[in-house]
Coordinates of C-alpha atoms and ligand atoms in Angstrom, one line a residue:
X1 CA 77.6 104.8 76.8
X2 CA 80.6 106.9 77.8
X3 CA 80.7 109.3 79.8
X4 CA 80.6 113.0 78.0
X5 CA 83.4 114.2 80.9
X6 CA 86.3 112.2 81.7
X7 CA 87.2 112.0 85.4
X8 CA 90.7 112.3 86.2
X9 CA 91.7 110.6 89.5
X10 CA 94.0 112.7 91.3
X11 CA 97.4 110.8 93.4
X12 CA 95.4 112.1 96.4
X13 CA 92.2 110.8 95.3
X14 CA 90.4 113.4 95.2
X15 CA 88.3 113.2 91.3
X16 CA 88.5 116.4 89.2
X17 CA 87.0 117.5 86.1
X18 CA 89.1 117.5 83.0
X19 CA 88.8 119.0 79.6
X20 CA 86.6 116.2 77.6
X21 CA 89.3 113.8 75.9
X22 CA 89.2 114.0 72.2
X23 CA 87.5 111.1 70.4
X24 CA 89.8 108.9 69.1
X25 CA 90.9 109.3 65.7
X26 CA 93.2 106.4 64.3
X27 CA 95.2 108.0 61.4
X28 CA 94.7 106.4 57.8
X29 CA 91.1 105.4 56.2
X30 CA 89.7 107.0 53.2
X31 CA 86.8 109.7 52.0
X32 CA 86.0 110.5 55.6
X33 CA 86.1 113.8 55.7
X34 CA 85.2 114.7 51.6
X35 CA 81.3 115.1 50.8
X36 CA 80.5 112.1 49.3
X37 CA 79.4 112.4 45.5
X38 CA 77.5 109.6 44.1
X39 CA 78.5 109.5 40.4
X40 CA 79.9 107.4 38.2
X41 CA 83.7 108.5 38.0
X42 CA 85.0 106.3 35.5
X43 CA 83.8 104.7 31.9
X44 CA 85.1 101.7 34.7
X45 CA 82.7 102.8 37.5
X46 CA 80.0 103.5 34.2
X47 CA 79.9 100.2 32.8
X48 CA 80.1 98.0 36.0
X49 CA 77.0 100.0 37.4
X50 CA 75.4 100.0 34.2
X51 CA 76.1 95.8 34.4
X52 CA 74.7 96.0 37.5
X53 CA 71.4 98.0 36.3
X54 CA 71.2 95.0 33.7
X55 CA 71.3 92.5 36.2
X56 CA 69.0 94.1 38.7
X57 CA 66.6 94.6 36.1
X58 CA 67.3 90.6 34.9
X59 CA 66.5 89.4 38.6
X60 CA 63.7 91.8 39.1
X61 CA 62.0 89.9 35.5
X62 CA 62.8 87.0 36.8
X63 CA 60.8 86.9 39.5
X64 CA 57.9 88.7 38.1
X65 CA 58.1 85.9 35.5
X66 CA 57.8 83.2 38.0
X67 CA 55.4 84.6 40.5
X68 CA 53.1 85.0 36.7
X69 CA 53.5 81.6 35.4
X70 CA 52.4 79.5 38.5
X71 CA 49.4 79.6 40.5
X72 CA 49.2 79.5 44.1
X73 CA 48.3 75.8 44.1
X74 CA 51.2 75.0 41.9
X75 CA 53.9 76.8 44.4
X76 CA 52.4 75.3 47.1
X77 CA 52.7 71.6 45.0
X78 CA 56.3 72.6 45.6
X79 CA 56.0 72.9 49.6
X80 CA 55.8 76.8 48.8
X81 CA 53.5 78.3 50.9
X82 CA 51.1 81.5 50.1
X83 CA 53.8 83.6 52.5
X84 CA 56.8 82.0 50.8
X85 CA 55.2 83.1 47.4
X86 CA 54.5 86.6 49.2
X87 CA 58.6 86.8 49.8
X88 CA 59.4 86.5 46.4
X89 CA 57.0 89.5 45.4
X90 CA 59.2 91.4 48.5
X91 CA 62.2 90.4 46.8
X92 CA 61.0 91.7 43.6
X93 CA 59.9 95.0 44.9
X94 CA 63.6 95.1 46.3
X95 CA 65.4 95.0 43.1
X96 CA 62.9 97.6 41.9
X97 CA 65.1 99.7 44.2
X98 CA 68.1 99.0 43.6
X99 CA 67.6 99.4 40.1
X100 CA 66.1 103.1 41.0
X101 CA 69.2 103.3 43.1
X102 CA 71.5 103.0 39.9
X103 CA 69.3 104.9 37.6
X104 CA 69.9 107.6 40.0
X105 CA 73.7 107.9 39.8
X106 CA 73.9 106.5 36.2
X107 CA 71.2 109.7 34.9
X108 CA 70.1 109.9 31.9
X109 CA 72.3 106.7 30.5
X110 CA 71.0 104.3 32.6
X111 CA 69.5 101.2 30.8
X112 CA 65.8 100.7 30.2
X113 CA 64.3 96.9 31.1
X114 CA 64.5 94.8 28.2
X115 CA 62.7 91.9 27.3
X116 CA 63.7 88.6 28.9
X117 CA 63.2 84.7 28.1
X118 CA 63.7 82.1 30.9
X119 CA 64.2 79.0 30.5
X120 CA 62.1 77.2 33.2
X121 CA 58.8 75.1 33.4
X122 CA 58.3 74.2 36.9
X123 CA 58.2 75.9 40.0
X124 CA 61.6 74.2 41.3
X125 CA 63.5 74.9 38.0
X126 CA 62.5 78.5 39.0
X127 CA 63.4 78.4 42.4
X128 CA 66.6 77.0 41.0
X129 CA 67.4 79.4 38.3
X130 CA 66.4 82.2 40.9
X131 CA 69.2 81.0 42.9
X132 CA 72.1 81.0 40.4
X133 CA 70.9 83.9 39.0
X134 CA 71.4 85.8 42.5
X135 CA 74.1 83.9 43.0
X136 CA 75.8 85.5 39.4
X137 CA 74.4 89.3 41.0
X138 CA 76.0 88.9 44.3
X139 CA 79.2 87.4 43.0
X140 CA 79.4 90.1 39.8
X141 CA 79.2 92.8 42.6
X142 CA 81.6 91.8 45.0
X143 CA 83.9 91.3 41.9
X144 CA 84.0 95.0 41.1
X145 CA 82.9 96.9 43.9
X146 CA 86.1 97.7 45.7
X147 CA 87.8 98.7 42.1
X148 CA 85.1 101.7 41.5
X149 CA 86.6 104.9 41.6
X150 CA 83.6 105.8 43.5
X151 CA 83.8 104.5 47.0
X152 CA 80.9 106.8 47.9
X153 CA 78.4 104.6 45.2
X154 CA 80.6 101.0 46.0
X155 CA 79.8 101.7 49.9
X156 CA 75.9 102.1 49.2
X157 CA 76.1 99.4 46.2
X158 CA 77.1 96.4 49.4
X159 CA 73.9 97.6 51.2
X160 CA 72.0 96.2 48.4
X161 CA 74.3 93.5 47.1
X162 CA 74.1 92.3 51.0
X163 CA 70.5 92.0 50.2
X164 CA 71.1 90.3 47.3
X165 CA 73.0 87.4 49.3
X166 CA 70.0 87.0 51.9
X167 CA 67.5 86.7 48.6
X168 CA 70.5 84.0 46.9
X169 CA 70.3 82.1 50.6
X170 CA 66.3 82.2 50.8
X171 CA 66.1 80.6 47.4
X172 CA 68.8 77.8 48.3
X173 CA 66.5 77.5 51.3
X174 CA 63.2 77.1 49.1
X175 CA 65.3 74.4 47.3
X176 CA 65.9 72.5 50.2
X177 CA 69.5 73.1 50.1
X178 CA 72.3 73.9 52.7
X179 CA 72.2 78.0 52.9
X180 CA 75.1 78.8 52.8
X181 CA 78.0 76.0 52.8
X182 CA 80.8 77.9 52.1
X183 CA 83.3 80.5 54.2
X184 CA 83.4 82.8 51.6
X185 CA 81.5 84.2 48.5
X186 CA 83.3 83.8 45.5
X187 CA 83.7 86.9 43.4
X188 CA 84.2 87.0 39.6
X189 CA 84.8 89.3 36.8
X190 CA 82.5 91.6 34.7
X191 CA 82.7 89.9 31.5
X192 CA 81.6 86.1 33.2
X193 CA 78.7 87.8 34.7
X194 CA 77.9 89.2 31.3
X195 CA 78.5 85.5 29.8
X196 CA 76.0 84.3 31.9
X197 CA 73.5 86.4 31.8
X198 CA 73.0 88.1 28.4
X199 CA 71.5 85.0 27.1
X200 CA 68.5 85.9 29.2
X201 CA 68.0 88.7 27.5
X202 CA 66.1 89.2 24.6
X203 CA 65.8 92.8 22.8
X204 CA 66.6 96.1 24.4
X205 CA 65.7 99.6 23.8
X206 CA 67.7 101.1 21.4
X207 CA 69.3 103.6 23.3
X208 CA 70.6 101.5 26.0
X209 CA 73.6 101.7 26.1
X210 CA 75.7 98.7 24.7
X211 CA 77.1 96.9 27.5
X212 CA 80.9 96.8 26.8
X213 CA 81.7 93.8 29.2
X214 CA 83.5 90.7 26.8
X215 CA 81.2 87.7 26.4
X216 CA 82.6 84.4 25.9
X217 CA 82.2 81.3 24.3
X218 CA 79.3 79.6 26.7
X219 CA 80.6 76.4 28.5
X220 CA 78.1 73.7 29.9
X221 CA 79.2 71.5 32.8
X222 CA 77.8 67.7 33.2
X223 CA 78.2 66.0 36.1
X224 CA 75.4 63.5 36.1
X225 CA 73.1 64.8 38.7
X226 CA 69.9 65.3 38.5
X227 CA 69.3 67.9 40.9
X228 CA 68.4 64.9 43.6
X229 CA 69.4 64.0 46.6
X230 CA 70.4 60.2 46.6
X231 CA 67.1 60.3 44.1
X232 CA 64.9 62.3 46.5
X233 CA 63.9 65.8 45.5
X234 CA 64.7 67.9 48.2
X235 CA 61.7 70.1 49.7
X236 CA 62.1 73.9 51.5
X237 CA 63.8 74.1 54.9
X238 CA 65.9 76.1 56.7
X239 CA 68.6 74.0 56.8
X240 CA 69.2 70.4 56.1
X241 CA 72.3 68.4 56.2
X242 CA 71.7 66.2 52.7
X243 CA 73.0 68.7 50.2
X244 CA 75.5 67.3 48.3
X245 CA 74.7 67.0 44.8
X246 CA 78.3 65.9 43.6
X247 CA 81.5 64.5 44.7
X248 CA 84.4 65.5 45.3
X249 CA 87.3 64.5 42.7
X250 CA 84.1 62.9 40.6
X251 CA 84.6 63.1 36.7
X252 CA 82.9 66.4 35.3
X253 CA 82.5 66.9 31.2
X254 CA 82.9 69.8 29.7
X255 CA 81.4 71.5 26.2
X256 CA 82.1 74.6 24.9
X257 CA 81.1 76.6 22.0
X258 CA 83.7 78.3 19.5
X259 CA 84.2 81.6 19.5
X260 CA 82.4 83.7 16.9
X261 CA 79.0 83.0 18.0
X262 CA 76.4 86.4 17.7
X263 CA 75.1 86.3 21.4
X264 CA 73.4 88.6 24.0
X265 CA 70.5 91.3 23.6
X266 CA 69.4 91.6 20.1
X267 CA 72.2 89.2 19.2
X268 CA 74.8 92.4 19.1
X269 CA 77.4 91.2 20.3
X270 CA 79.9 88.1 19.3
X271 CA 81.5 85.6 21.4
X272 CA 85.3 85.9 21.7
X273 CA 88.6 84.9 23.7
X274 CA 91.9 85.7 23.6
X275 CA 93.2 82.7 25.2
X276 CA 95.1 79.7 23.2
X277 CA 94.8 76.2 23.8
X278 CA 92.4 74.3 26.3
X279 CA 94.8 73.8 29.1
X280 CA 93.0 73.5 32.9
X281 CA 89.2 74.3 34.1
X282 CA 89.5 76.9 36.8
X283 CA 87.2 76.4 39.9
X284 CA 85.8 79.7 41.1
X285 CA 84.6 79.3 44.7
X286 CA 85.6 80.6 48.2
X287 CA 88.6 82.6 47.8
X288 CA 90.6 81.2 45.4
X289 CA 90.7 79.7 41.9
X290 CA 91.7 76.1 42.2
X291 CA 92.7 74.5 38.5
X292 CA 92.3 70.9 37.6
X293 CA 93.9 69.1 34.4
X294 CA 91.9 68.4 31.5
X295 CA 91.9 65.5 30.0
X296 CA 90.4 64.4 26.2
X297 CA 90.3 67.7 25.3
X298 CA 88.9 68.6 21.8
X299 CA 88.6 71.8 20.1
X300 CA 84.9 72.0 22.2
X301 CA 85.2 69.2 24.9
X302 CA 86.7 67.9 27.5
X303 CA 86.7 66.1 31.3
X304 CA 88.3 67.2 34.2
X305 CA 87.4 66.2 38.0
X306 CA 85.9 68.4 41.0
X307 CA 88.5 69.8 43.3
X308 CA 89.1 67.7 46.2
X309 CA 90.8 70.2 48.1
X310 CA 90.0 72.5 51.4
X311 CA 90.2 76.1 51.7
X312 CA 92.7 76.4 55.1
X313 CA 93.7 72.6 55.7
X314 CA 91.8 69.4 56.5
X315 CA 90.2 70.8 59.7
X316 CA 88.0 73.4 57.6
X317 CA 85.8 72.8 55.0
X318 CA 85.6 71.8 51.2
X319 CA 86.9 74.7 48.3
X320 CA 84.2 73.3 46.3
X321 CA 80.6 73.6 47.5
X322 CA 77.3 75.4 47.0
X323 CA 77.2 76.8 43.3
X324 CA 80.4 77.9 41.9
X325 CA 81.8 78.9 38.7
X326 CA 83.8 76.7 36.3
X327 CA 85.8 78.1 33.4
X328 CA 87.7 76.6 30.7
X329 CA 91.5 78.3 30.6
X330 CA 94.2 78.3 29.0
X331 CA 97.1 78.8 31.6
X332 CA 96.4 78.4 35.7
X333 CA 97.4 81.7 36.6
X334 CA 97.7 82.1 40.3
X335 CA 95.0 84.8 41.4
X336 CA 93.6 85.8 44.7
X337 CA 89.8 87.7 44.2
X338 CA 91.3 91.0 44.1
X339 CA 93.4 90.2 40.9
X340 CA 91.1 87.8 39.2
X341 CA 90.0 90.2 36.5
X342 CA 93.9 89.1 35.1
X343 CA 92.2 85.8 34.4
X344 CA 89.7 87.1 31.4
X345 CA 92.5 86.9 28.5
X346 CA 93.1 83.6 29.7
X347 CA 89.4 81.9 29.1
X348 CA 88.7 79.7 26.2
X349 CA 85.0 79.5 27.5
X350 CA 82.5 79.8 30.1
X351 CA 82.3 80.6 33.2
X352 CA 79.1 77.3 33.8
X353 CA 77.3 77.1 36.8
X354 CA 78.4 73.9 38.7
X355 CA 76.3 72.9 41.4
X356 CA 77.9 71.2 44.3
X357 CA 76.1 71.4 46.8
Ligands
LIG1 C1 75.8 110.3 28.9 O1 76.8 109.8 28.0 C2 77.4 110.8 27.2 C3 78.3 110.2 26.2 O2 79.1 109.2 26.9 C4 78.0 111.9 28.1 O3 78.5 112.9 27.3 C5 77.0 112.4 29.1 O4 77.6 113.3 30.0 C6 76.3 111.3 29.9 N1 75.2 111.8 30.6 C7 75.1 111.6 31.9 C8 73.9 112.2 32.6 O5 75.9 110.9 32.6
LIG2 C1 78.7 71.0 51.5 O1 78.2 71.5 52.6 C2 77.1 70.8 53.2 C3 76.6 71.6 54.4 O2 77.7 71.8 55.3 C4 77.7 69.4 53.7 O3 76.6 68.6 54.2 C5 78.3 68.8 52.5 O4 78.9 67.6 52.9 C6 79.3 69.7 51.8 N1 79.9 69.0 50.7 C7 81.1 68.7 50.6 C8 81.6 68.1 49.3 O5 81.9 68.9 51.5
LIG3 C1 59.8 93.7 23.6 O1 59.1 92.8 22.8 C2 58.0 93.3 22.2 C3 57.2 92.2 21.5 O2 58.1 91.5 20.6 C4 58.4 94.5 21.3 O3 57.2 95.1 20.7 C5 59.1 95.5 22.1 O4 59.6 96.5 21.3 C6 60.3 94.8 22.8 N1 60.9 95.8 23.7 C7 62.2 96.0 23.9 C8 62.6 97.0 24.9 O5 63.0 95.4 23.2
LIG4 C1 81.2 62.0 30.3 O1 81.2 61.6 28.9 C2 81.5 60.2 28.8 C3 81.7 59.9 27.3 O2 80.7 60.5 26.6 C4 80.4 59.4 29.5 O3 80.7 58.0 29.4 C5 80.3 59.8 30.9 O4 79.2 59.2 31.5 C6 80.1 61.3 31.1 N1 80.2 61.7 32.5 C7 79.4 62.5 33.1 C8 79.7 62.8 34.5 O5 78.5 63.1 32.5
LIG5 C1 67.7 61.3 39.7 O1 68.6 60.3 39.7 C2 68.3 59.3 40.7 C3 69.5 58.3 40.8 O2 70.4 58.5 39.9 C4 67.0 58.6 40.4 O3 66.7 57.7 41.4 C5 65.9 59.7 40.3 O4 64.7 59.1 39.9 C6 66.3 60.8 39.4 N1 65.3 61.8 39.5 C7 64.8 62.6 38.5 C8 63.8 63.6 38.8 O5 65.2 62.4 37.4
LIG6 C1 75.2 67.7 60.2 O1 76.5 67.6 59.7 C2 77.5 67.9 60.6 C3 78.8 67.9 59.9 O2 78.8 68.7 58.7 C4 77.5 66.9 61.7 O3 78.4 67.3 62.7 C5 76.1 67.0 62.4 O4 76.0 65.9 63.4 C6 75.0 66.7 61.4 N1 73.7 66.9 62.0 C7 72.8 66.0 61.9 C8 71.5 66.3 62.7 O5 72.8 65.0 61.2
LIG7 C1 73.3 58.8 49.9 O1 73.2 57.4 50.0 C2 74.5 56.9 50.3 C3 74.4 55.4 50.3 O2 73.2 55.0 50.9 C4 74.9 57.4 51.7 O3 76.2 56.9 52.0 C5 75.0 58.9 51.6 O4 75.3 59.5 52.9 C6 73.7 59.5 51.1 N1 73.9 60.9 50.9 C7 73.1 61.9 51.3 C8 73.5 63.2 51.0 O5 72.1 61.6 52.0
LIG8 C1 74.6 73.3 26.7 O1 73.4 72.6 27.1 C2 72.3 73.2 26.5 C3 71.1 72.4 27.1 O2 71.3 71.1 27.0 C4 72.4 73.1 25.0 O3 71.2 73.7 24.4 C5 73.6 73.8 24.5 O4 73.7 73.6 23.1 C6 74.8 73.3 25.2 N1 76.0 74.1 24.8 C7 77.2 73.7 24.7 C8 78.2 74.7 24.4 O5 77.5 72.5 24.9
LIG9 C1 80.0 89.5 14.7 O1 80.6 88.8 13.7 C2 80.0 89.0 12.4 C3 80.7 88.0 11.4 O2 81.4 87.1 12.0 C4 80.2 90.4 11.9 O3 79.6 90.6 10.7 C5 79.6 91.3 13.0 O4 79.8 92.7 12.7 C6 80.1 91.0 14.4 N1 79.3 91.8 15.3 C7 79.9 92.5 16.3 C8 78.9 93.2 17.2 O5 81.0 92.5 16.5
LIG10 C1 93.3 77.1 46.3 O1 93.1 76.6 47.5 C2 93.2 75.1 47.5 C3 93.0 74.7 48.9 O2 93.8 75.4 49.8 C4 94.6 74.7 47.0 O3 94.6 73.3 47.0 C5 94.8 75.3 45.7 O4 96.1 75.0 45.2 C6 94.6 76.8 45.7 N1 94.7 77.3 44.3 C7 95.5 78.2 44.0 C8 95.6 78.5 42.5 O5 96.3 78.7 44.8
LIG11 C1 89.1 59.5 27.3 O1 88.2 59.0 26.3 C2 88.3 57.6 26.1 C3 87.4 57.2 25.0 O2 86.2 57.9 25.0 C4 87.9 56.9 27.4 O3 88.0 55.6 27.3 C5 88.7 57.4 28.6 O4 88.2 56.9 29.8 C6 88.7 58.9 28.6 N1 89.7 59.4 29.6 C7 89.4 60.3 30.5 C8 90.5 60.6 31.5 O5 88.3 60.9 30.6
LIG12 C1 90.8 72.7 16.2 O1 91.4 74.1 16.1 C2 92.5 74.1 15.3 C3 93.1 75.5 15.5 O2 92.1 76.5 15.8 C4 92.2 73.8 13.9 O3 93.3 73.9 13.1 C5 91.6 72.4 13.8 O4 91.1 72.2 12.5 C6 90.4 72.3 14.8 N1 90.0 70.9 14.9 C7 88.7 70.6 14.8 C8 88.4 69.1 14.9 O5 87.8 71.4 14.7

């Protein structure tokens, strides 16, 4: 550490006690000085935290779900062993804090749990839902957490949401996938986070409040891949190097619903978009959107390729890898993540979940 009392060397050199230097204070930042309040200060701040609640809540029954519907011989069928199955129950009781965390600021508003219905029948499609599901919370989060009007509750929201990421990692790793292969998380807006996971949810209480995030027309991705590995299924590890699931610049389809579709909780809310004609598929992943062409497009369908492009130059790595988001849009706007919410009036449909990698 520092010393409490600077020394001053004298021209002499004789040493002499000085007054104690003040700490240094570079000029600028924000809220340091204020007492923080952690309260929604917005309808903004209210209805991204009360997304949030949603999707803690979402995560927390999903795991709860999973841990129920196998037994400890059929997780371990899977290469999951008794402590493995002990880390998802630690990862549930972690999302029942963070949603205490947001019931907290939101008060007597917050959402209730719902009821949920997830779609999987086998220990790896839960693993596998569990890690596009976290993958959705972490990148929702990061979307809107340095537009609240509350830095005090955004500041305390990245402690969990980093949590959130090492769960997403540990489920890619229970998949037998690369943890992380990307640079950067991508981020995206409110209303895609709502689009993607509404449909996982069933009834809510009555007074919940309604989540006012848009939802759009749902878009599904093909690609041909099975989930395999050159045909092998992949089994937990750290780290492996075979984790490419697609190509780059291979030939993706893509369907779409119209809008108009009742959707969500209770089926309350309809799909809509206020873009026009199918133009591009935007690529959500890393830092940027990247926009490909499409090509055959229908009013519902139509093919496009995966990005063959990489984030700063040949030397570093692909834009396209791990599971990322791909949207169907009518103009290809250029965004950066701080801006991307300007991309909502321009989706037709989506975002899907594309796995790369
Ligand atoms: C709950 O919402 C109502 C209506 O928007 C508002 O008047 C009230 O202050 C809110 N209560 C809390 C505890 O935030
Ligand atoms: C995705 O990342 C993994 C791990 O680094 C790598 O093995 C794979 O080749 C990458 N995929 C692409 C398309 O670059
Ligand atoms: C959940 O489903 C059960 C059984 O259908 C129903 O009784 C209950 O009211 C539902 N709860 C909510 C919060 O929607
Ligand atoms: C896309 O659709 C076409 C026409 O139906 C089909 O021939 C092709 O195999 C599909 N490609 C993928 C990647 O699913
Ligand atoms: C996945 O596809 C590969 C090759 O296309 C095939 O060998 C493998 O049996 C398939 N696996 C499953 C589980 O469908
Ligand atoms: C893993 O892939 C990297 C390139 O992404 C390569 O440099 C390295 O040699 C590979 N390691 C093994 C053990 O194959
Ligand atoms: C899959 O097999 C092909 C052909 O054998 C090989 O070139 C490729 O590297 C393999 N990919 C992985 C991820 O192992
Ligand atoms: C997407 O795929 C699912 C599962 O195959 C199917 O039930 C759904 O109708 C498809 N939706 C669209 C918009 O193609
Ligand atoms: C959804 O659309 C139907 C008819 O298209 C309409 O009756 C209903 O009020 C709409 N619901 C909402 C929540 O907008
Ligand atoms: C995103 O980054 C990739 C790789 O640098 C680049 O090819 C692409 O044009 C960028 N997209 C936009 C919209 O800037
Ligand atoms: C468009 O569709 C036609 C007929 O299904 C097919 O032959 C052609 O390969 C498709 N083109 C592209 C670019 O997908
Ligand atoms: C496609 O949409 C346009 C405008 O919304 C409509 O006029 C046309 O009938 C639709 N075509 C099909 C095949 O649904």
């Amino acid at each position: 550490m520092f010393p409490a009392v600077a020394l001053t060397i004298s021209l002499c050199g004789v040493a002499a006690l000085a007054a104690p230097a003040p700490p240094s204070t570079p000029s600028g930042g924000q809220g340091l000085n204020s007492t923080p309040e952690y309260v929604s200060m917005s309808d903004y701040d209210f209805q991204s935290l009360n997304l949030g609640l949603n999707q803690e809540y979402l995560e927390l029954f999903l795991f709860q779900d999973g841990l129920d519907k196998f037994s400890a011989q059929e997780f371990e069928d899977a290469g999951l062993t008794p402590e493995d199955q002990s880390l998802v129950e630690y990862m549930r009781l972690q999302e029942v804090g963070h949603a205490e965390f947001l019931t907290n600021i939101l008060g007597a508003n917050a959402s209730k749990p719902c009821n949920y219905s997830f779609p999987f029948n086998t220990v790896q499609e839960f693993i596998s839902l569990s890690q596009k599901v976290t993958r959705v919370g972490e990148s929702a989060a990061y979307g809107f957490l340095e537009h609240l009007d509350s830095r005090a509750v955004g500041s305390v929201l990245g402690q969990a949401i980093a949590v959130e990421g090492r769960q997403q990692m540990a489920f890619r790793q229970f998949a037998g996938l690369f943890p992380f292969p990307f640079w950067f998380i991508p981020t995206i807006t409110q209303s895609m986070a709502w689009t993607l996971g509404a449909g996982f949810i069933t009834s809510c209480p009555s007074s919940n409040p309604k989540v006012e995030w848009q939802l759009f027309p749902s878009l599904n991705a093909t690609t041909g891949s099975n989930g395999t590995i050159n045909g092998t299924a992949p089994v937990p590890a750290i780290t492996t190097n075979a984790t490419a699931l697609t190509t780059p610049g291979q030939s993706v389809n893509l369907s779409w619903d119209l809008p108009g579709e009742q959707a969500g909780p209770d089926l309350a809310y309809n799909t809509t978009t206020l873009a026009g004609e199918p133009k591009f598929a935007a690529w959500i992943s890393q830092l940027n959107v990247t926009y490909t062409p499409l090509t055959n497009v229908t009013n519902t369908s139509a093919t496009t390729t995966q990005p063959d492009t990489q984030i700063y130059g040949e030397d570093s790595i692909q834009t396209v890898n791990g599971t990322v988001f791909v949207l169907v849009t009518d103009s290809d706007l250029f965004l950066t993540p701080y801006n991307l919410s300007l991309i909502d009036p321009h989706v037709v449909a989506g975002p899907a979940l594309y796995g790369a990698g």
